[in-house]
Amino acid sequence: MTSIEVQALTKEFGTRRAVDDVTFRVLPGRVTGFLGPNGAGKSTTMRLVLGLDRPTSGTATIGGRAYVTLDEPLRHVGALLDAQAAHGSRSGRDHLRTLAASNRIPDRRVEEVLEQTGLASVARRRVKTYSLGMRQRLGIAAALLGDPGVVMLDEPSNGLDPEGIIWIRELLRRLAGEGRTVLVSSHLMNETASFADHLVVLGRGRLLADTPMREFIHARVRPGVRIRTTDPTALKSALARHGHDAVEHEDGHWTVQHTRVDEIGAIVSAARVPLLELATQEATLEQAYLDLTATETEFTAQPQEA
Amino acid sequence: MSSPPIPRSFAPVLRSEWLKIRTLRSLLGALLALFAATTAFSAIAGVSETSDPEFDPLFMALSGVGPGQIAAISFGAMAVSSEFHGGGLRLSLAAVPRRGRWFAAKLLAIGVPTLAVGLVTALAALVVGRAGLGDAASGLSTGEQTRGVIGCAVYLTLMALFAAGVATLLRSGVGALSLIIPFILVVSFVIGDAAGAGVADFLPDRAGQTVLYETPDRTLGPWTGLGVTALWTAAAVTAGAWSLRRRDA
């Protein structure tokens, strides 16, 4: 299987550096989440990989080859860039047939991907009658058309209903499980956390992180314990005896950072502190991401939607 | 454009581009309008005044081309502009990253149907135009009529490709149409009438239409006139190809 290699990639639009000397590899067999606020350079990077934009400097290759040199590229790389790309006056099926024809992909595949993306029943309807979620599915169908080893999706869960979001999550997991290279951009942290194994994070065009997701989270956020009690004084003193500091929150619950529920459970139980709740507070990707971006002075100077 | 040997993988690209045209009703509608408008206006012209000293029976029979060419121009411009909706071009160029190849297929998919419909249209226009003109058109030779029909079809094809080139350059069908159509309807008429002959005979529409006259009284002959239009088309197509290759999609 093939990987995506991005090497010292830079793209300037006028004086603005949309992508600034970025180097990373996207490996097969796992889902790589491509994170960053809107305008961080994720979409530009994807367009550069597909040879749609010319880099100012640096290279982007697929299995060592520039995308534009691939013969029948849809058989190697499937991409969703913009769900609005399908012409509104064509039917979903005809849209896919025009793409399939250009890469000698049999029409049988068109029916298969329509079935796979749940569009078979609306395939004959014109695309302008589709909801945003249906267009998104059509864009994903187009990406899967050539049964490619590399799949690149830009914000695929945009406009999908909850059922669609679960579907895309399972689809991404399955594609990676089949050994494909999967790169999925998003600005939604919880969503990305649900399917990604690995993360590439961009901010203001620069590479901020390229690490496994677990490592990314655990390096930045320690798990904690959440407690509710009817006797805060007893709780505080019991924890203090063991060197833990409990913090009270507005709704009356307490949290203890940098520790595990096994340890805290034993302490409070031995001290006979009455408990209403004792739970692990998982470190989230969102916390880790905010921690990362907080250290980026540019972000804090000009907060962006994230 | 230079013509490299056609690569093996050109045929699928051409098939895809032809499928794109076939699957858009508006484009098929433009081709139908080309036929309908040309023959209808030729039929009307056939029953008009024939005593004018400048009366030319071949041009009168084919004069439906004047309105009909608007449909050919629209067809060429819209076939290209259908790619510029919401990032559609990116999808097309991701499927066919060799932009020159893609553009050549697009132009062929525009040119061939226009030529085919143009031939049928010109023949029909000549038949209905002659029927209306009666004796006034009886002096037309077979050679002149053949030249008129073929020339008319080639002219319509060149205008469609001219529009396709301009639309690619501007990345907008509306932009191309709002440039070309007023030019043909207004500028060309005004300059043509004001300057009489000379420069105006080299404008893309007037040069090419020389081929539609039994006895052209212009600076250019019928085929050289068509050749001048072909140069305009080549320039527009080259500019479009240059823009397509150079710019980010």
Coordinates of C-alpha atoms in Angstrom, one line a residue:
Chain A
M1 CA 0.0 0.0 0.0
T2 CA 1.0 3.6 -0.6
S3 CA 1.7 6.5 1.7
I4 CA 1.4 10.2 1.2
E5 CA 4.7 12.1 1.6
V6 CA 4.7 15.8 2.2
Q7 CA 8.2 17.3 2.1
A8 CA 9.1 20.9 3.0
L9 CA 5.9 22.0 1.4
T10 CA 5.2 25.7 1.1
K11 CA 2.4 27.5 -0.6
E12 CA 2.0 31.2 -0.8
F13 CA -1.0 33.1 -1.9
G14 CA 0.3 36.6 -2.6
T15 CA 2.1 37.4 0.6
R16 CA 0.2 35.0 2.8
R17 CA 1.8 31.6 3.6
A18 CA -1.1 29.2 3.6
V19 CA 1.3 26.2 4.0
D20 CA 4.7 26.9 5.6
D21 CA 7.5 24.4 5.2
V22 CA 5.4 21.4 6.3
T23 CA 6.8 17.9 6.3
F24 CA 4.9 14.7 7.3
R25 CA 4.0 11.3 6.1
V26 CA 0.6 9.6 6.1
L27 CA 1.0 5.9 6.5
P28 CA -1.2 3.0 5.4
G29 CA -3.3 0.9 7.7
R30 CA -4.5 3.7 10.1
V31 CA -6.7 6.7 10.1
T32 CA -4.8 10.0 10.2
G33 CA -6.7 12.9 11.6
F34 CA -5.8 16.2 10.0
L35 CA -6.5 18.9 12.5
G36 CA -6.3 22.6 12.7
P37 CA -8.6 25.6 12.8
N38 CA -10.3 26.8 9.7
G39 CA -7.7 28.5 7.5
A40 CA -4.8 26.5 9.0
G41 CA -3.9 25.1 5.6
K42 CA -5.5 21.7 5.6
S43 CA -7.5 22.1 2.4
T44 CA -4.6 23.8 0.7
T45 CA -2.3 20.9 1.6
M46 CA -4.8 18.4 0.2
R47 CA -5.0 20.4 -3.1
L48 CA -1.3 20.4 -3.3
V49 CA -1.1 16.6 -2.8
L50 CA -3.6 16.3 -5.7
G51 CA -1.6 18.6 -8.0
L52 CA -4.5 21.0 -8.2
D53 CA -2.4 23.9 -6.8
R54 CA 1.3 24.4 -7.5
P55 CA 3.5 24.5 -4.5
T56 CA 5.7 27.6 -4.0
S57 CA 8.4 25.1 -2.9
G58 CA 8.7 21.6 -1.6
T59 CA 6.9 18.4 -2.9
A60 CA 3.9 16.3 -2.2
T61 CA 3.9 12.7 -3.5
I62 CA 1.9 9.5 -3.4
G63 CA 4.0 6.4 -3.1
G64 CA 6.9 8.4 -4.3
R65 CA 5.2 9.8 -7.4
A66 CA 3.7 13.2 -8.1
Y67 CA -0.1 12.9 -8.4
V68 CA -0.2 14.4 -11.9
T69 CA 2.1 11.6 -13.2
L70 CA -0.4 8.9 -12.0
D71 CA -2.2 7.1 -14.8
E72 CA -5.9 6.8 -14.0
P73 CA -5.3 8.4 -10.6
L74 CA -8.8 7.6 -9.3
R75 CA -7.6 4.0 -9.0
H76 CA -4.8 5.1 -6.6
V77 CA -6.2 8.1 -4.7
G78 CA -9.8 9.0 -3.9
A79 CA -10.5 12.4 -2.6
L80 CA -13.4 14.4 -1.3
L81 CA -12.6 18.1 -1.3
D82 CA -15.9 19.9 -1.7
A83 CA -19.4 18.4 -1.5
Q84 CA -20.7 21.1 -3.8
A85 CA -18.5 20.0 -6.7
A86 CA -21.1 17.8 -8.4
H87 CA -23.2 19.7 -11.0
G88 CA -26.7 20.2 -9.7
S89 CA -28.4 19.4 -12.9
R90 CA -26.9 15.9 -13.3
S91 CA -28.2 12.9 -11.4
G92 CA -26.0 11.4 -8.8
R93 CA -25.4 8.3 -10.9
D94 CA -24.5 10.3 -14.0
H95 CA -22.1 12.4 -12.0
L96 CA -20.3 9.3 -10.9
R97 CA -20.5 7.8 -14.4
T98 CA -18.6 10.7 -15.9
L99 CA -15.8 10.3 -13.3
A100 CA -15.7 6.6 -13.8
A101 CA -15.5 6.8 -17.5
S102 CA -12.4 9.1 -17.4
N103 CA -10.5 6.4 -15.5
R104 CA -11.9 3.3 -17.2
I105 CA -13.7 2.3 -14.1
P106 CA -16.6 -0.1 -14.9
D107 CA -20.1 1.2 -14.4
R108 CA -20.6 -1.7 -12.0
R109 CA -18.5 0.2 -9.5
V110 CA -20.8 3.2 -9.8
E111 CA -23.7 1.0 -8.6
E112 CA -21.5 -0.5 -5.8
V113 CA -20.5 2.9 -4.3
L114 CA -24.0 4.2 -4.6
E115 CA -25.1 1.2 -2.6
Q116 CA -22.3 1.5 -0.2
T117 CA -23.0 5.2 0.6
G118 CA -26.7 4.6 0.9
L119 CA -27.6 6.7 -2.2
A120 CA -29.0 3.9 -4.4
S121 CA -32.6 5.0 -3.9
V122 CA -31.9 8.6 -4.9
A123 CA -29.3 7.9 -7.7
R124 CA -31.6 9.0 -10.5
R125 CA -32.5 12.3 -8.8
R126 CA -30.7 15.5 -9.8
V127 CA -28.0 16.5 -7.4
K128 CA -29.6 19.9 -6.8
T129 CA -32.4 18.1 -4.9
Y130 CA -29.9 16.5 -2.5
S131 CA -29.5 17.6 1.1
L132 CA -26.0 18.6 2.2
G133 CA -25.7 15.2 3.8
M134 CA -26.5 13.4 0.6
R135 CA -24.1 15.5 -1.4
Q136 CA -21.4 14.6 1.2
R137 CA -22.2 11.0 0.7
L138 CA -22.0 11.5 -3.1
G139 CA -18.6 13.1 -2.7
I140 CA -17.5 10.1 -0.6
A141 CA -18.9 7.7 -3.2
A142 CA -16.8 9.5 -5.8
A143 CA -13.7 9.1 -3.6
L144 CA -14.3 5.4 -3.3
L145 CA -15.1 4.9 -7.0
G146 CA -11.7 3.6 -8.1
D147 CA -11.2 1.4 -5.0
P148 CA -8.1 3.5 -4.2
G149 CA -5.3 2.6 -1.7
V150 CA -5.3 6.2 -0.6
V151 CA -8.4 8.0 0.6
M152 CA -8.3 11.7 1.4
L153 CA -11.4 13.4 2.8
D154 CA -11.8 17.1 3.7
E155 CA -14.4 17.5 6.5
P156 CA -16.4 14.5 5.5
S157 CA -18.9 14.7 8.4
N158 CA -20.1 18.2 7.4
G159 CA -23.8 18.1 7.1
L160 CA -24.2 14.5 8.0
D161 CA -27.0 13.5 10.4
P162 CA -26.0 11.5 13.6
E163 CA -26.6 8.2 11.7
G164 CA -24.3 9.5 8.9
I165 CA -21.6 10.4 11.4
I166 CA -21.6 6.9 12.9
W167 CA -21.5 5.5 9.3
I168 CA -18.5 7.6 8.3
R169 CA -16.7 6.7 11.5
E170 CA -17.2 3.0 10.7
L171 CA -16.3 3.5 7.1
L172 CA -13.0 5.2 8.0
R173 CA -12.1 2.4 10.5
R174 CA -12.9 -0.2 7.9
L175 CA -10.8 1.5 5.1
A176 CA -7.8 1.7 7.4
G177 CA -8.4 -1.9 8.5
E178 CA -8.2 -3.0 4.9
G179 CA -4.7 -1.5 4.9
R180 CA -5.5 1.7 3.1
T181 CA -4.0 5.1 3.8
V182 CA -6.7 7.4 5.2
L183 CA -6.3 11.1 5.8
V184 CA -9.3 12.9 7.2
S185 CA -9.4 16.6 7.9
S186 CA -11.6 18.1 10.6
H187 CA -11.9 20.9 13.0
L188 CA -14.2 18.9 15.2
M189 CA -12.1 17.4 18.0
N190 CA -14.6 14.9 19.5
E191 CA -15.4 13.7 16.0
T192 CA -11.8 13.1 15.1
A193 CA -11.1 11.4 18.4
S194 CA -13.7 8.8 17.5
F195 CA -11.9 7.5 14.5
A196 CA -8.3 8.7 14.3
D197 CA -5.2 6.6 15.2
H198 CA -2.7 9.2 14.3
L199 CA -2.8 13.0 14.2
V200 CA -1.2 15.7 12.0
V201 CA -2.0 19.1 13.4
L202 CA -1.5 22.3 11.4
G203 CA -1.8 25.9 12.7
R204 CA -1.3 28.9 10.6
G205 CA 0.2 26.8 7.9
R206 CA 2.8 25.2 10.1
L207 CA 3.1 21.7 11.4
L208 CA 2.3 21.6 15.1
A209 CA 2.2 17.9 15.7
D210 CA 2.6 14.6 14.0
T211 CA 2.0 11.9 16.6
P212 CA -0.2 8.9 17.5
M213 CA -3.4 10.2 19.0
R214 CA -3.0 8.5 22.4
E215 CA 0.4 9.9 22.8
F216 CA -0.8 13.3 21.7
I217 CA -3.4 13.4 24.4
H218 CA -1.4 11.8 27.2
A219 CA 1.6 14.0 26.7
R220 CA -0.6 17.1 27.3
V221 CA -3.5 16.1 29.5
R222 CA -3.3 13.8 32.6
P223 CA -6.5 12.0 33.5
G224 CA -8.2 13.0 36.7
V225 CA -11.0 11.8 39.0
R226 CA -14.4 13.3 39.5
I227 CA -16.1 13.1 42.9
R228 CA -19.4 14.2 44.4
T229 CA -19.8 13.9 48.2
T230 CA -22.2 15.1 51.0
D231 CA -19.2 15.8 53.2
P232 CA -16.6 18.0 51.5
T233 CA -14.6 18.7 54.6
A234 CA -14.0 15.0 55.2
L235 CA -13.1 14.5 51.5
K236 CA -10.7 17.4 51.5
S237 CA -8.8 16.3 54.6
A238 CA -8.7 12.6 53.5
L239 CA -7.2 13.6 50.2
A240 CA -4.8 16.1 51.8
R241 CA -3.4 13.4 54.0
H242 CA -2.3 11.6 50.9
G243 CA -1.0 14.7 49.2
H244 CA -3.9 15.2 46.8
D245 CA -5.5 18.5 46.1
A246 CA -9.2 18.5 45.4
V247 CA -10.8 21.4 43.5
E248 CA -14.4 22.3 43.8
H249 CA -16.5 23.2 40.8
E250 CA -19.6 25.3 40.5
D251 CA -22.1 22.5 40.3
G252 CA -20.7 21.0 43.5
H253 CA -18.5 18.3 42.2
W254 CA -14.8 17.9 42.9
T255 CA -11.9 17.0 40.7
V256 CA -8.5 15.6 41.6
Q257 CA -5.9 15.9 38.8
H258 CA -3.1 13.6 38.0
T259 CA -4.4 10.6 39.6
R260 CA -6.4 7.4 39.0
V261 CA -9.8 6.3 40.3
D262 CA -8.3 3.2 41.9
E263 CA -6.1 5.2 44.2
I264 CA -8.7 7.8 45.1
G265 CA -11.4 5.2 45.6
A266 CA -9.2 3.4 48.2
I267 CA -8.4 6.6 50.0
V268 CA -12.0 7.9 50.4
S269 CA -13.4 4.5 51.2
A270 CA -10.8 4.0 54.0
A271 CA -11.7 7.5 55.4
R272 CA -15.4 6.6 55.2
V273 CA -16.2 9.7 53.1
P274 CA -19.8 9.4 51.9
L275 CA -19.8 9.3 48.1
L276 CA -22.5 10.2 45.6
E277 CA -20.2 9.8 42.5
L278 CA -16.7 8.6 41.8
A279 CA -15.6 8.6 38.1
T280 CA -12.6 8.7 35.9
Q281 CA -12.3 12.0 34.0
E282 CA -10.8 11.0 30.6
A283 CA -8.4 13.3 29.0
T284 CA -9.9 14.5 25.8
L285 CA -8.5 15.3 22.4
E286 CA -10.1 18.7 22.8
Q287 CA -8.2 19.5 26.0
A288 CA -4.9 18.3 24.5
Y289 CA -5.6 20.4 21.4
L290 CA -6.3 23.5 23.3
D291 CA -3.2 22.9 25.4
L292 CA -1.2 22.7 22.3
T293 CA -2.6 25.8 20.7
A294 CA -2.4 27.8 23.9
T295 CA 1.4 27.4 23.7
E296 CA 1.3 28.8 20.2
T297 CA 1.5 32.5 20.9
E298 CA 0.0 33.4 17.5
F299 CA -3.2 31.5 18.4
T300 CA -3.7 33.3 21.7
A301 CA -3.0 36.6 20.1
Q302 CA -5.7 36.0 17.5
P303 CA -8.0 33.3 18.7
Q304 CA -9.7 31.4 15.8
E305 CA -12.7 29.2 15.6
A306 CA -11.5 25.8 16.6
Chain B
M1 CA -2.3 24.2 -29.8
S2 CA 0.3 21.7 -30.8
S3 CA -1.0 18.3 -31.5
P4 CA 1.1 15.5 -29.8
P5 CA 0.3 11.9 -30.7
I6 CA -3.0 11.0 -29.1
P7 CA -2.1 8.9 -26.0
R8 CA -3.9 5.6 -25.5
S9 CA -5.7 7.0 -22.4
F10 CA -7.2 9.9 -24.4
A11 CA -10.3 7.9 -25.4
P12 CA -11.6 7.4 -21.8
V13 CA -11.2 11.1 -21.2
L14 CA -13.1 11.9 -24.3
R15 CA -15.8 9.5 -23.4
S16 CA -16.1 11.1 -20.0
E17 CA -16.4 14.6 -21.5
W18 CA -19.0 13.5 -24.0
L19 CA -20.9 11.9 -21.2
K20 CA -20.8 15.2 -19.3
I21 CA -22.4 16.9 -22.3
R22 CA -25.0 14.3 -22.8
T23 CA -26.1 14.3 -19.2
L24 CA -26.8 18.0 -19.0
R25 CA -30.2 18.9 -20.4
S26 CA -29.2 22.6 -20.8
L27 CA -26.4 21.6 -23.2
L28 CA -28.6 19.4 -25.3
G29 CA -31.2 22.2 -25.2
A30 CA -28.6 24.6 -26.6
L31 CA -27.9 22.3 -29.5
L32 CA -31.6 21.9 -30.2
A33 CA -31.9 25.7 -30.0
L34 CA -29.1 26.0 -32.6
F35 CA -31.1 23.9 -35.0
A36 CA -34.5 25.5 -34.3
A37 CA -33.4 29.1 -34.3
T38 CA -31.3 28.8 -37.5
T39 CA -33.9 27.0 -39.5
A40 CA -36.8 29.2 -38.2
F41 CA -35.0 32.5 -39.1
S42 CA -33.9 31.1 -42.4
A43 CA -37.6 30.3 -43.1
I44 CA -38.6 33.8 -42.2
A45 CA -35.9 35.3 -44.4
G46 CA -37.0 33.1 -47.3
V47 CA -40.3 35.0 -47.6
S48 CA -38.7 38.5 -47.3
E49 CA -37.9 41.2 -49.9
T50 CA -35.7 40.0 -52.7
S51 CA -35.4 43.2 -54.8
D52 CA -32.5 44.7 -52.8
P53 CA -29.6 45.2 -55.1
E54 CA -27.3 43.6 -52.5
F55 CA -29.6 40.6 -52.3
D56 CA -27.5 37.4 -52.0
P57 CA -29.7 34.2 -52.3
L58 CA -27.2 31.9 -50.5
F59 CA -26.8 34.3 -47.5
M60 CA -30.5 35.0 -47.4
A61 CA -31.2 31.2 -47.2
L62 CA -28.6 30.8 -44.5
S63 CA -29.2 34.0 -42.6
G64 CA -30.7 32.1 -39.7
V65 CA -27.1 31.6 -38.6
G66 CA -27.2 35.2 -37.2
P67 CA -29.5 34.2 -34.4
G68 CA -28.5 30.6 -34.5
Q69 CA -24.9 31.3 -33.7
I70 CA -26.0 32.6 -30.3
A71 CA -27.0 29.1 -29.4
A72 CA -23.7 27.6 -30.6
I73 CA -21.8 30.2 -28.6
S74 CA -23.9 29.5 -25.5
F75 CA -23.3 25.8 -26.0
G76 CA -19.5 26.2 -26.1
A77 CA -19.5 28.6 -23.1
M78 CA -21.8 26.6 -20.9
A79 CA -20.1 23.3 -21.6
V80 CA -17.0 24.8 -20.1
S81 CA -18.7 26.8 -17.4
S82 CA -20.5 23.7 -16.1
E83 CA -17.0 22.8 -14.8
F84 CA -16.7 25.9 -12.7
H85 CA -19.5 25.3 -10.3
G86 CA -18.4 24.9 -6.7
G87 CA -15.0 23.4 -7.2
G88 CA -16.2 21.1 -10.0
L89 CA -13.0 21.7 -12.0
R90 CA -11.0 20.3 -9.1
L91 CA -12.9 17.1 -9.3
S92 CA -12.4 16.9 -13.1
L93 CA -8.7 17.7 -12.8
A94 CA -8.2 15.2 -10.0
A95 CA -9.7 12.6 -12.3
V96 CA -7.6 13.8 -15.3
P97 CA -4.6 15.6 -13.9
R98 CA -3.0 16.2 -17.3
R99 CA -4.8 19.4 -18.0
G100 CA -3.8 19.7 -21.7
R101 CA -5.3 16.3 -22.3
W102 CA -8.4 17.1 -20.4
F103 CA -8.9 20.4 -22.3
A104 CA -8.4 18.8 -25.7
A105 CA -11.1 16.2 -24.8
K106 CA -13.4 19.0 -23.7
L107 CA -12.9 20.9 -26.9
L108 CA -13.5 17.8 -29.0
A109 CA -16.6 17.0 -27.1
I110 CA -17.8 20.5 -27.8
G111 CA -16.7 20.7 -31.4
V112 CA -17.8 17.4 -32.9
P113 CA -21.5 17.6 -31.8
T114 CA -21.6 21.3 -32.9
L115 CA -20.2 20.3 -36.3
A116 CA -22.7 17.5 -36.7
V117 CA -25.7 19.5 -35.6
G118 CA -24.3 22.4 -37.6
L119 CA -24.3 20.3 -40.8
V120 CA -27.9 19.2 -40.3
T121 CA -28.9 22.7 -39.4
A122 CA -27.3 24.3 -42.4
L123 CA -28.8 21.8 -44.7
A124 CA -32.3 22.3 -43.2
A125 CA -31.9 26.1 -43.3
L126 CA -30.9 26.0 -46.9
V127 CA -33.8 23.8 -47.8
V128 CA -36.5 25.9 -46.0
G129 CA -34.8 29.2 -47.1
R130 CA -34.8 28.1 -50.8
A131 CA -38.4 27.0 -50.6
G132 CA -39.3 30.5 -49.5
L133 CA -37.1 32.3 -52.0
G134 CA -38.3 30.2 -54.9
D135 CA -37.0 31.5 -58.3
A136 CA -34.8 34.1 -56.6
A137 CA -32.5 31.2 -55.4
S138 CA -32.7 29.1 -58.5
G139 CA -29.3 30.4 -59.8
L140 CA -27.4 28.8 -56.9
S141 CA -24.9 26.1 -58.1
T142 CA -24.4 22.8 -56.3
G143 CA -20.9 23.9 -55.4
E144 CA -22.0 27.1 -53.9
Q145 CA -24.6 25.4 -51.8
T146 CA -22.2 22.7 -50.6
R147 CA -19.7 25.4 -49.7
G148 CA -22.5 27.3 -47.9
V149 CA -23.6 24.3 -45.9
I150 CA -20.2 23.0 -44.9
G151 CA -18.9 26.5 -44.3
C152 CA -21.9 27.3 -42.1
A153 CA -21.3 24.2 -40.0
V154 CA -17.6 24.9 -39.6
Y155 CA -18.4 28.5 -38.8
L156 CA -20.8 27.5 -36.0
T157 CA -18.2 25.0 -34.6
L158 CA -15.5 27.7 -34.6
M159 CA -17.8 30.1 -32.8
A160 CA -18.7 27.4 -30.2
L161 CA -15.0 26.7 -29.6
F162 CA -14.2 30.4 -29.5
A163 CA -16.7 30.8 -26.7
A164 CA -15.3 27.7 -24.9
G165 CA -11.8 29.3 -25.1
V166 CA -13.0 32.6 -23.7
A167 CA -15.0 30.9 -21.0
T168 CA -12.0 28.9 -19.9
L169 CA -9.9 32.1 -19.8
L170 CA -12.5 34.0 -17.8
R171 CA -13.5 30.9 -15.8
S172 CA -17.0 32.0 -16.3
G173 CA -19.7 31.2 -18.9
V174 CA -21.7 34.3 -18.0
G175 CA -18.6 36.3 -18.4
A176 CA -17.8 34.8 -21.8
L177 CA -21.4 35.3 -23.0
S178 CA -21.7 38.9 -21.8
L179 CA -18.5 39.6 -23.7
I180 CA -19.1 37.8 -27.0
I181 CA -22.8 38.2 -27.6
P182 CA -22.9 42.0 -27.2
F183 CA -19.8 42.1 -29.4
I184 CA -21.6 40.2 -32.2
L185 CA -24.9 41.9 -31.9
V186 CA -23.7 45.4 -31.4
V187 CA -20.0 46.1 -31.9
S188 CA -19.6 44.0 -35.1
F189 CA -22.7 45.6 -36.6
V190 CA -21.7 49.1 -35.7
I191 CA -18.1 48.8 -36.8
G192 CA -19.2 46.8 -39.9
D193 CA -21.6 49.5 -41.0
A194 CA -19.5 52.5 -40.1
A195 CA -16.2 51.3 -41.5
G196 CA -17.9 49.6 -44.4
A197 CA -15.2 47.2 -45.4
G198 CA -11.5 46.7 -44.3
V199 CA -10.9 46.1 -40.6
A200 CA -14.4 45.0 -39.8
D201 CA -14.1 42.1 -42.3
F202 CA -11.5 40.6 -40.0
L203 CA -13.7 40.4 -36.9
P204 CA -14.4 36.8 -35.9
D205 CA -18.0 36.7 -36.9
R206 CA -17.9 38.8 -40.1
A207 CA -14.8 37.1 -41.4
G208 CA -16.3 33.6 -41.0
Q209 CA -19.7 34.6 -42.4
T210 CA -18.1 35.4 -45.8
V211 CA -18.4 31.7 -46.6
L212 CA -22.2 32.1 -46.5
Y213 CA -22.4 34.4 -49.5
E214 CA -22.8 33.4 -53.1
T215 CA -20.8 36.3 -54.2
P216 CA -18.8 37.7 -51.3
D217 CA -17.9 41.4 -51.8
R218 CA -15.5 41.6 -48.9
T219 CA -11.8 41.9 -48.4
L220 CA -11.6 38.1 -47.7
G221 CA -12.7 35.1 -49.8
P222 CA -15.0 32.5 -48.3
W223 CA -12.4 30.1 -47.1
T224 CA -9.8 32.7 -46.1
G225 CA -12.6 34.4 -44.1
L226 CA -13.3 31.1 -42.3
G227 CA -9.5 30.8 -41.8
V228 CA -9.5 34.2 -40.1
T229 CA -12.2 33.1 -37.7
A230 CA -10.2 29.9 -37.1
L231 CA -7.3 32.1 -36.1
W232 CA -9.5 33.9 -33.6
T233 CA -10.7 30.6 -32.2
A234 CA -7.1 29.3 -32.0
A235 CA -6.2 32.4 -30.1
A236 CA -9.1 32.1 -27.6
V237 CA -8.4 28.4 -27.1
T238 CA -4.7 28.9 -26.6
A239 CA -5.4 31.6 -24.1
G240 CA -7.8 29.3 -22.3
A241 CA -5.3 26.4 -22.3
W242 CA -2.6 28.7 -21.1
S243 CA -4.8 29.9 -18.2
L244 CA -5.9 26.4 -17.3
R245 CA -2.3 25.1 -17.2
R246 CA -0.9 28.0 -15.3
R247 CA -3.4 28.7 -12.7
D248 CA -4.3 26.8 -9.5
A249 CA -7.5 24.8 -10.0

